Amino acid sequence: MSQARSWGIHYVLKSKEAVELAAKLINQYWGLTANLSEVKHERLNARYCELMVYGDGIEKYMLDTGIMSLDSEGEKQFVPVVPETAIKTETQMKMFIRGLFLACGMVSKPQKSYHAEFVTANEAVIPAAVRILSEHGIEPKLTKRKNSTVIYIKDGDKLED
């Protein structure tokens, strides 16, 4: 007797904190099972965290978060987007930027002024991040670095905001 297959999502991130927060929120809001593990890549001498998410509500989670969407005929498609309906309130905007920072952000304090950046290969988050930052008076700049897009802020006063 063969066992039925089920959907699941596999996230790989460098930030253990981001993975832990994602697991907590996914379980809290969608009731999905989230298994965490830390992996050490011997050849590259690097560590990363994996998050496996699965359960009965996985399709709703994928639609709610934009991992999966429906085309004009109601067919499922896997085109990564950030649903505008998911980021409307001030709290949702703050949580999005916090999550983005945990997943791919950094701040440095060079000799002259602060510098912050988000480095992502996920093109779907860029318009949402730029919109939210701009709505809060922070005008980010964009550049390419290898296969990623970098959203960066150099104005120290705006960075505090």
Short mmCIF file of N, CA, C and O in Angstrom, two decimals, residues 47-138:
data_model
loop_
_atom_site.label_atom_id
_atom_site.label_comp_id
_atom_site.label_asym_id
_atom_site.label_seq_id
_atom_site.Cartn_x
_atom_site.Cartn_y
_atom_site.Cartn_z
N ARG A 47 27.02 27.72 7.38
CA ARG A 47 25.84 27.21 8.07
C ARG A 47 24.60 27.89 7.50
O ARG A 47 24.64 29.05 7.13
N TYR A 48 23.53 27.13 7.45
CA TYR A 48 22.25 27.71 7.06
C TYR A 48 21.15 26.95 7.78
O TYR A 48 21.39 25.91 8.39
N CYS A 49 19.96 27.50 7.75
CA CYS A 49 18.82 26.91 8.43
C CYS A 49 17.78 26.50 7.40
O CYS A 49 17.59 27.19 6.40
N GLU A 50 17.14 25.38 7.67
CA GLU A 50 16.07 24.90 6.81
C GLU A 50 14.77 24.87 7.60
O GLU A 50 14.77 24.59 8.79
N LEU A 51 13.69 25.15 6.91
CA LEU A 51 12.36 25.10 7.49
C LEU A 51 11.49 24.29 6.54
O LEU A 51 11.36 24.65 5.37
N MET A 52 10.92 23.21 7.03
CA MET A 52 9.99 22.39 6.26
C MET A 52 8.60 22.68 6.81
O MET A 52 8.37 22.56 8.01
N VAL A 53 7.68 23.08 5.94
CA VAL A 53 6.32 23.43 6.33
C VAL A 53 5.34 22.52 5.60
O VAL A 53 5.44 22.37 4.38
N TYR A 54 4.42 21.93 6.34
CA TYR A 54 3.42 21.06 5.72
C TYR A 54 2.20 20.94 6.63
O TYR A 54 2.23 21.34 7.80
N GLY A 55 1.13 20.41 6.08
CA GLY A 55 -0.10 20.22 6.84
C GLY A 55 -1.32 20.43 5.95
O GLY A 55 -1.21 20.78 4.77
N ASP A 56 -2.49 20.26 6.52
CA ASP A 56 -3.74 20.33 5.76
C ASP A 56 -4.03 21.72 5.18
O ASP A 56 -4.70 21.83 4.18
N GLY A 57 -3.54 22.77 5.80
CA GLY A 57 -3.82 24.12 5.32
C GLY A 57 -2.76 24.68 4.40
O GLY A 57 -2.71 25.90 4.18
N ILE A 58 -1.93 23.84 3.83
CA ILE A 58 -0.79 24.33 3.04
C ILE A 58 -1.24 25.12 1.81
O ILE A 58 -0.63 26.13 1.46
N GLU A 59 -2.31 24.70 1.16
CA GLU A 59 -2.76 25.41 -0.04
C GLU A 59 -3.24 26.82 0.33
O GLU A 59 -2.94 27.79 -0.36
N LYS A 60 -3.99 26.96 1.42
CA LYS A 60 -4.44 28.29 1.88
C LYS A 60 -3.24 29.16 2.21
O LYS A 60 -3.19 30.33 1.84
N TYR A 61 -2.25 28.59 2.88
CA TYR A 61 -1.02 29.33 3.21
C TYR A 61 -0.34 29.83 1.94
O TYR A 61 0.07 30.98 1.85
N MET A 62 -0.23 28.96 0.94
CA MET A 62 0.44 29.34 -0.31
C MET A 62 -0.33 30.44 -1.04
O MET A 62 0.27 31.34 -1.61
N LEU A 63 -1.65 30.40 -1.01
CA LEU A 63 -2.45 31.46 -1.63
C LEU A 63 -2.35 32.75 -0.83
O LEU A 63 -2.17 33.83 -1.40
N ASP A 64 -2.46 32.66 0.49
CA ASP A 64 -2.41 33.86 1.35
C ASP A 64 -1.08 34.59 1.24
O ASP A 64 -1.03 35.82 1.32
N THR A 65 0.01 33.85 1.10
CA THR A 65 1.34 34.47 1.09
C THR A 65 1.86 34.79 -0.31
O THR A 65 2.90 35.41 -0.45
N GLY A 66 1.15 34.36 -1.33
CA GLY A 66 1.56 34.67 -2.69
C GLY A 66 2.51 33.66 -3.30
O GLY A 66 2.98 33.85 -4.41
N ILE A 67 2.80 32.59 -2.60
CA ILE A 67 3.64 31.54 -3.18
C ILE A 67 2.92 30.94 -4.38
O ILE A 67 3.51 30.61 -5.39
N MET A 68 1.61 30.81 -4.23
CA MET A 68 0.78 30.29 -5.30
C MET A 68 -0.33 31.31 -5.54
O MET A 68 -0.79 31.96 -4.61
N SER A 69 -0.75 31.45 -6.79
CA SER A 69 -1.85 32.35 -7.09
C SER A 69 -2.78 31.65 -8.07
O SER A 69 -2.47 30.57 -8.57
N LEU A 70 -3.88 32.28 -8.34
CA LEU A 70 -4.84 31.74 -9.30
C LEU A 70 -4.86 32.65 -10.52
O LEU A 70 -4.89 33.87 -10.38
N ASP A 71 -4.85 32.04 -11.70
CA ASP A 71 -4.92 32.85 -12.91
C ASP A 71 -6.37 33.26 -13.16
O ASP A 71 -7.26 32.98 -12.36
N SER A 72 -6.63 33.91 -14.28
CA SER A 72 -7.97 34.44 -14.58
C SER A 72 -9.03 33.34 -14.69
O SER A 72 -10.21 33.61 -14.55
N GLU A 73 -8.61 32.11 -14.94
CA GLU A 73 -9.55 31.00 -15.04
C GLU A 73 -9.61 30.16 -13.77
O GLU A 73 -10.22 29.10 -13.75
N GLY A 74 -8.93 30.63 -12.72
CA GLY A 74 -8.97 29.90 -11.45
C GLY A 74 -7.97 28.76 -11.34
O GLY A 74 -8.01 27.99 -10.38
N GLU A 75 -7.06 28.66 -12.30
CA GLU A 75 -6.04 27.61 -12.27
C GLU A 75 -4.88 28.06 -11.39
O GLU A 75 -4.48 29.23 -11.41
N LYS A 76 -4.30 27.13 -10.66
CA LYS A 76 -3.18 27.42 -9.77
C LYS A 76 -1.92 27.70 -10.60
O LYS A 76 -1.67 27.04 -11.60
N GLN A 77 -1.17 28.69 -10.15
CA GLN A 77 0.11 28.98 -10.80
C GLN A 77 1.12 29.34 -9.71
O GLN A 77 0.76 29.87 -8.68
N PHE A 78 2.35 29.03 -9.96
CA PHE A 78 3.41 29.27 -9.00
C PHE A 78 4.31 30.38 -9.48
O PHE A 78 5.39 30.15 -9.99
N VAL A 79 3.83 31.59 -9.33
CA VAL A 79 4.58 32.79 -9.68
C VAL A 79 4.71 33.57 -8.39
O VAL A 79 3.71 34.01 -7.83
N PRO A 80 5.92 33.72 -7.87
CA PRO A 80 6.05 34.40 -6.58
C PRO A 80 5.62 35.86 -6.66
O PRO A 80 6.09 36.61 -7.52
N VAL A 81 4.72 36.23 -5.78
CA VAL A 81 4.25 37.61 -5.66
C VAL A 81 4.09 37.91 -4.18
O VAL A 81 4.00 37.01 -3.37
N VAL A 82 4.04 39.18 -3.84
CA VAL A 82 3.69 39.59 -2.49
C VAL A 82 2.29 40.18 -2.60
O VAL A 82 2.13 41.25 -3.20
N PRO A 83 1.27 39.50 -2.08
CA PRO A 83 -0.10 40.00 -2.23
C PRO A 83 -0.27 41.36 -1.55
O PRO A 83 0.08 41.52 -0.39
N GLU A 84 -0.79 42.32 -2.29
CA GLU A 84 -1.03 43.65 -1.73
C GLU A 84 -1.98 43.58 -0.54
O GLU A 84 -1.89 44.37 0.38
N THR A 85 -2.89 42.61 -0.56
CA THR A 85 -3.85 42.47 0.54
C THR A 85 -3.18 42.03 1.83
O THR A 85 -3.74 42.19 2.90
N ALA A 86 -1.96 41.49 1.73
CA ALA A 86 -1.26 41.00 2.92
C ALA A 86 -0.51 42.11 3.64
O ALA A 86 -0.06 41.93 4.76
N ILE A 87 -0.35 43.26 2.99
CA ILE A 87 0.45 44.34 3.59
C ILE A 87 -0.31 45.65 3.44
O ILE A 87 0.04 46.49 2.62
N LYS A 88 -1.34 45.83 4.24
CA LYS A 88 -2.15 47.05 4.18
C LYS A 88 -1.96 47.93 5.41
O LYS A 88 -1.77 49.13 5.28
N THR A 89 -1.99 47.33 6.59
CA THR A 89 -1.95 48.13 7.81
C THR A 89 -0.52 48.51 8.16
O THR A 89 0.44 47.92 7.67
N GLU A 90 -0.40 49.48 9.03
CA GLU A 90 0.91 49.92 9.51
C GLU A 90 1.66 48.76 10.17
O GLU A 90 2.85 48.56 9.95
N THR A 91 0.95 47.97 10.96
CA THR A 91 1.57 46.81 11.63
C THR A 91 2.07 45.81 10.60
O THR A 91 3.18 45.29 10.72
N GLN A 92 1.28 45.53 9.58
CA GLN A 92 1.69 44.58 8.54
C GLN A 92 2.92 45.09 7.79
O GLN A 92 3.81 44.32 7.46
N MET A 93 2.96 46.39 7.54
CA MET A 93 4.11 46.97 6.85
C MET A 93 5.37 46.83 7.69
O MET A 93 6.43 46.43 7.19
N LYS A 94 5.26 47.12 8.99
CA LYS A 94 6.41 46.99 9.89
C LYS A 94 6.87 45.55 9.96
O LYS A 94 8.07 45.27 9.92
N MET A 95 5.93 44.62 10.04
CA MET A 95 6.29 43.20 10.12
C MET A 95 6.96 42.74 8.83
O MET A 95 7.90 41.95 8.86
N PHE A 96 6.50 43.23 7.69
CA PHE A 96 7.12 42.86 6.41
C PHE A 96 8.57 43.31 6.37
O PHE A 96 9.47 42.54 6.03
N ILE A 97 8.82 44.58 6.74
CA ILE A 97 10.19 45.10 6.72
C ILE A 97 11.05 44.38 7.75
O ILE A 97 12.21 44.05 7.47
N ARG A 98 10.51 44.11 8.93
CA ARG A 98 11.27 43.36 9.95
C ARG A 98 11.62 41.97 9.45
O ARG A 98 12.75 41.51 9.61
N GLY A 99 10.65 41.29 8.85
CA GLY A 99 10.91 39.96 8.32
C GLY A 99 11.92 39.98 7.20
O GLY A 99 12.81 39.13 7.12
N LEU A 100 11.82 40.98 6.33
CA LEU A 100 12.78 41.12 5.24
C LEU A 100 14.17 41.36 5.80
O LEU A 100 15.16 40.78 5.32
N PHE A 101 14.26 42.19 6.84
CA PHE A 101 15.57 42.45 7.45
C PHE A 101 16.14 41.17 8.06
O PHE A 101 17.32 40.87 7.90
N LEU A 102 15.30 40.41 8.77
CA LEU A 102 15.79 39.16 9.35
C LEU A 102 16.25 38.19 8.28
O LEU A 102 17.23 37.46 8.46
N ALA A 103 15.54 38.16 7.16
CA ALA A 103 15.87 37.20 6.11
C ALA A 103 17.09 37.61 5.29
O ALA A 103 17.90 36.75 4.93
N CYS A 104 17.23 38.92 4.99
CA CYS A 104 18.31 39.28 4.06
C CYS A 104 18.88 40.67 4.30
O CYS A 104 19.47 41.26 3.39
N GLY A 105 18.72 41.21 5.51
CA GLY A 105 19.17 42.56 5.77
C GLY A 105 20.45 42.65 6.57
O GLY A 105 20.86 41.69 7.22
N MET A 106 21.07 43.82 6.51
CA MET A 106 22.25 44.10 7.33
C MET A 106 22.41 45.60 7.47
O MET A 106 21.94 46.37 6.65
N VAL A 107 23.04 46.00 8.59
CA VAL A 107 23.34 47.41 8.85
C VAL A 107 24.80 47.49 9.23
O VAL A 107 25.30 46.66 10.00
N SER A 108 25.49 48.48 8.70
CA SER A 108 26.88 48.68 9.09
C SER A 108 27.07 50.14 9.49
O SER A 108 26.31 51.02 9.08
N LYS A 109 28.07 50.36 10.30
CA LYS A 109 28.39 51.72 10.74
C LYS A 109 29.80 52.04 10.27
O LYS A 109 30.77 51.87 11.00
N PRO A 110 29.89 52.50 9.04
CA PRO A 110 31.22 52.89 8.57
C PRO A 110 31.66 54.19 9.23
O PRO A 110 30.93 54.76 10.03
N GLN A 111 32.82 54.67 8.89
CA GLN A 111 33.38 55.86 9.53
C GLN A 111 32.52 57.10 9.34
O GLN A 111 32.41 57.93 10.24
N LYS A 112 31.88 57.25 8.20
CA LYS A 112 31.16 58.49 7.91
C LYS A 112 29.67 58.41 8.25
O LYS A 112 29.13 59.31 8.86
N SER A 113 28.97 57.38 7.80
CA SER A 113 27.53 57.30 8.05
C SER A 113 27.06 55.84 8.00
O SER A 113 27.76 54.97 7.50
N TYR A 114 25.86 55.64 8.50
CA TYR A 114 25.30 54.29 8.49
C TYR A 114 24.93 53.87 7.07
O TYR A 114 24.71 54.69 6.19
N HIS A 115 24.83 52.55 6.90
CA HIS A 115 24.46 51.96 5.62
C HIS A 115 23.61 50.72 5.92
O HIS A 115 23.98 49.91 6.76
N ALA A 116 22.46 50.60 5.28
CA ALA A 116 21.61 49.41 5.45
C ALA A 116 21.30 48.85 4.07
O ALA A 116 21.20 49.61 3.09
N GLU A 117 21.17 47.54 4.01
CA GLU A 117 20.80 46.94 2.74
C GLU A 117 20.04 45.64 2.94
O GLU A 117 20.17 44.98 3.97
N PHE A 118 19.24 45.33 1.94
CA PHE A 118 18.53 44.05 1.84
C PHE A 118 19.02 43.42 0.55
O PHE A 118 18.90 44.03 -0.51
N VAL A 119 19.59 42.23 0.62
CA VAL A 119 20.11 41.55 -0.56
C VAL A 119 19.21 40.34 -0.82
O VAL A 119 19.14 39.43 -0.02
N THR A 120 18.50 40.37 -1.95
CA THR A 120 17.56 39.29 -2.24
C THR A 120 17.60 38.87 -3.70
O THR A 120 17.76 39.70 -4.58
N ALA A 121 17.46 37.59 -3.90
CA ALA A 121 17.32 37.06 -5.25
C ALA A 121 15.84 36.91 -5.60
O ALA A 121 15.49 36.61 -6.73
N ASN A 122 14.97 37.15 -4.61
CA ASN A 122 13.52 37.05 -4.81
C ASN A 122 12.99 38.39 -5.30
O ASN A 122 12.73 39.30 -4.52
N GLU A 123 12.80 38.49 -6.60
CA GLU A 123 12.35 39.75 -7.22
C GLU A 123 10.96 40.16 -6.75
O GLU A 123 10.61 41.34 -6.82
N ALA A 124 10.17 39.22 -6.24
CA ALA A 124 8.79 39.53 -5.85
C ALA A 124 8.72 40.47 -4.65
O ALA A 124 7.76 41.22 -4.52
N VAL A 125 9.72 40.47 -3.78
CA VAL A 125 9.66 41.32 -2.58
C VAL A 125 10.10 42.75 -2.84
O VAL A 125 9.79 43.64 -2.05
N ILE A 126 10.78 43.00 -3.94
CA ILE A 126 11.38 44.31 -4.18
C ILE A 126 10.33 45.42 -4.32
O ILE A 126 10.43 46.44 -3.61
N PRO A 127 9.30 45.28 -5.16
CA PRO A 127 8.31 46.37 -5.26
C PRO A 127 7.62 46.66 -3.92
O PRO A 127 7.41 47.84 -3.59
N ALA A 128 7.28 45.63 -3.16
CA ALA A 128 6.62 45.84 -1.87
C ALA A 128 7.55 46.57 -0.91
O ALA A 128 7.14 47.51 -0.22
N ALA A 129 8.81 46.16 -0.85
CA ALA A 129 9.77 46.80 0.06
C ALA A 129 9.98 48.26 -0.32
O ALA A 129 9.97 49.14 0.55
N VAL A 130 10.17 48.54 -1.59
CA VAL A 130 10.39 49.91 -2.05
C VAL A 130 9.15 50.76 -1.75
O VAL A 130 9.27 51.89 -1.27
N ARG A 131 7.96 50.22 -2.01
CA ARG A 131 6.73 50.97 -1.75
C ARG A 131 6.59 51.31 -0.27
O ARG A 131 6.32 52.46 0.09
N ILE A 132 6.80 50.34 0.59
CA ILE A 132 6.63 50.56 2.03
C ILE A 132 7.66 51.56 2.55
O ILE A 132 7.32 52.48 3.30
N LEU A 133 8.91 51.39 2.16
CA LEU A 133 9.94 52.33 2.60
C LEU A 133 9.63 53.74 2.10
O LEU A 133 9.73 54.71 2.85
N SER A 134 9.23 53.85 0.84
CA SER A 134 8.92 55.17 0.25
C SER A 134 7.74 55.82 0.96
O SER A 134 7.76 57.04 1.20
N GLU A 135 6.72 55.04 1.30
CA GLU A 135 5.56 55.57 2.01
C GLU A 135 5.93 56.11 3.39
O GLU A 135 5.20 56.90 3.96
N HIS A 136 7.07 55.68 3.91
CA HIS A 136 7.53 56.13 5.21
C HIS A 136 8.67 57.16 5.10
O HIS A 136 9.42 57.38 6.04
N GLY A 137 8.78 57.77 3.91
CA GLY A 137 9.76 58.84 3.72
C GLY A 137 11.19 58.37 3.55
O GLY A 137 12.12 59.17 3.62
N ILE A 138 11.38 57.10 3.31
CA ILE A 138 12.72 56.55 3.11
C ILE A 138 12.84 56.16 1.64
O ILE A 138 12.11 55.29 1.17
#
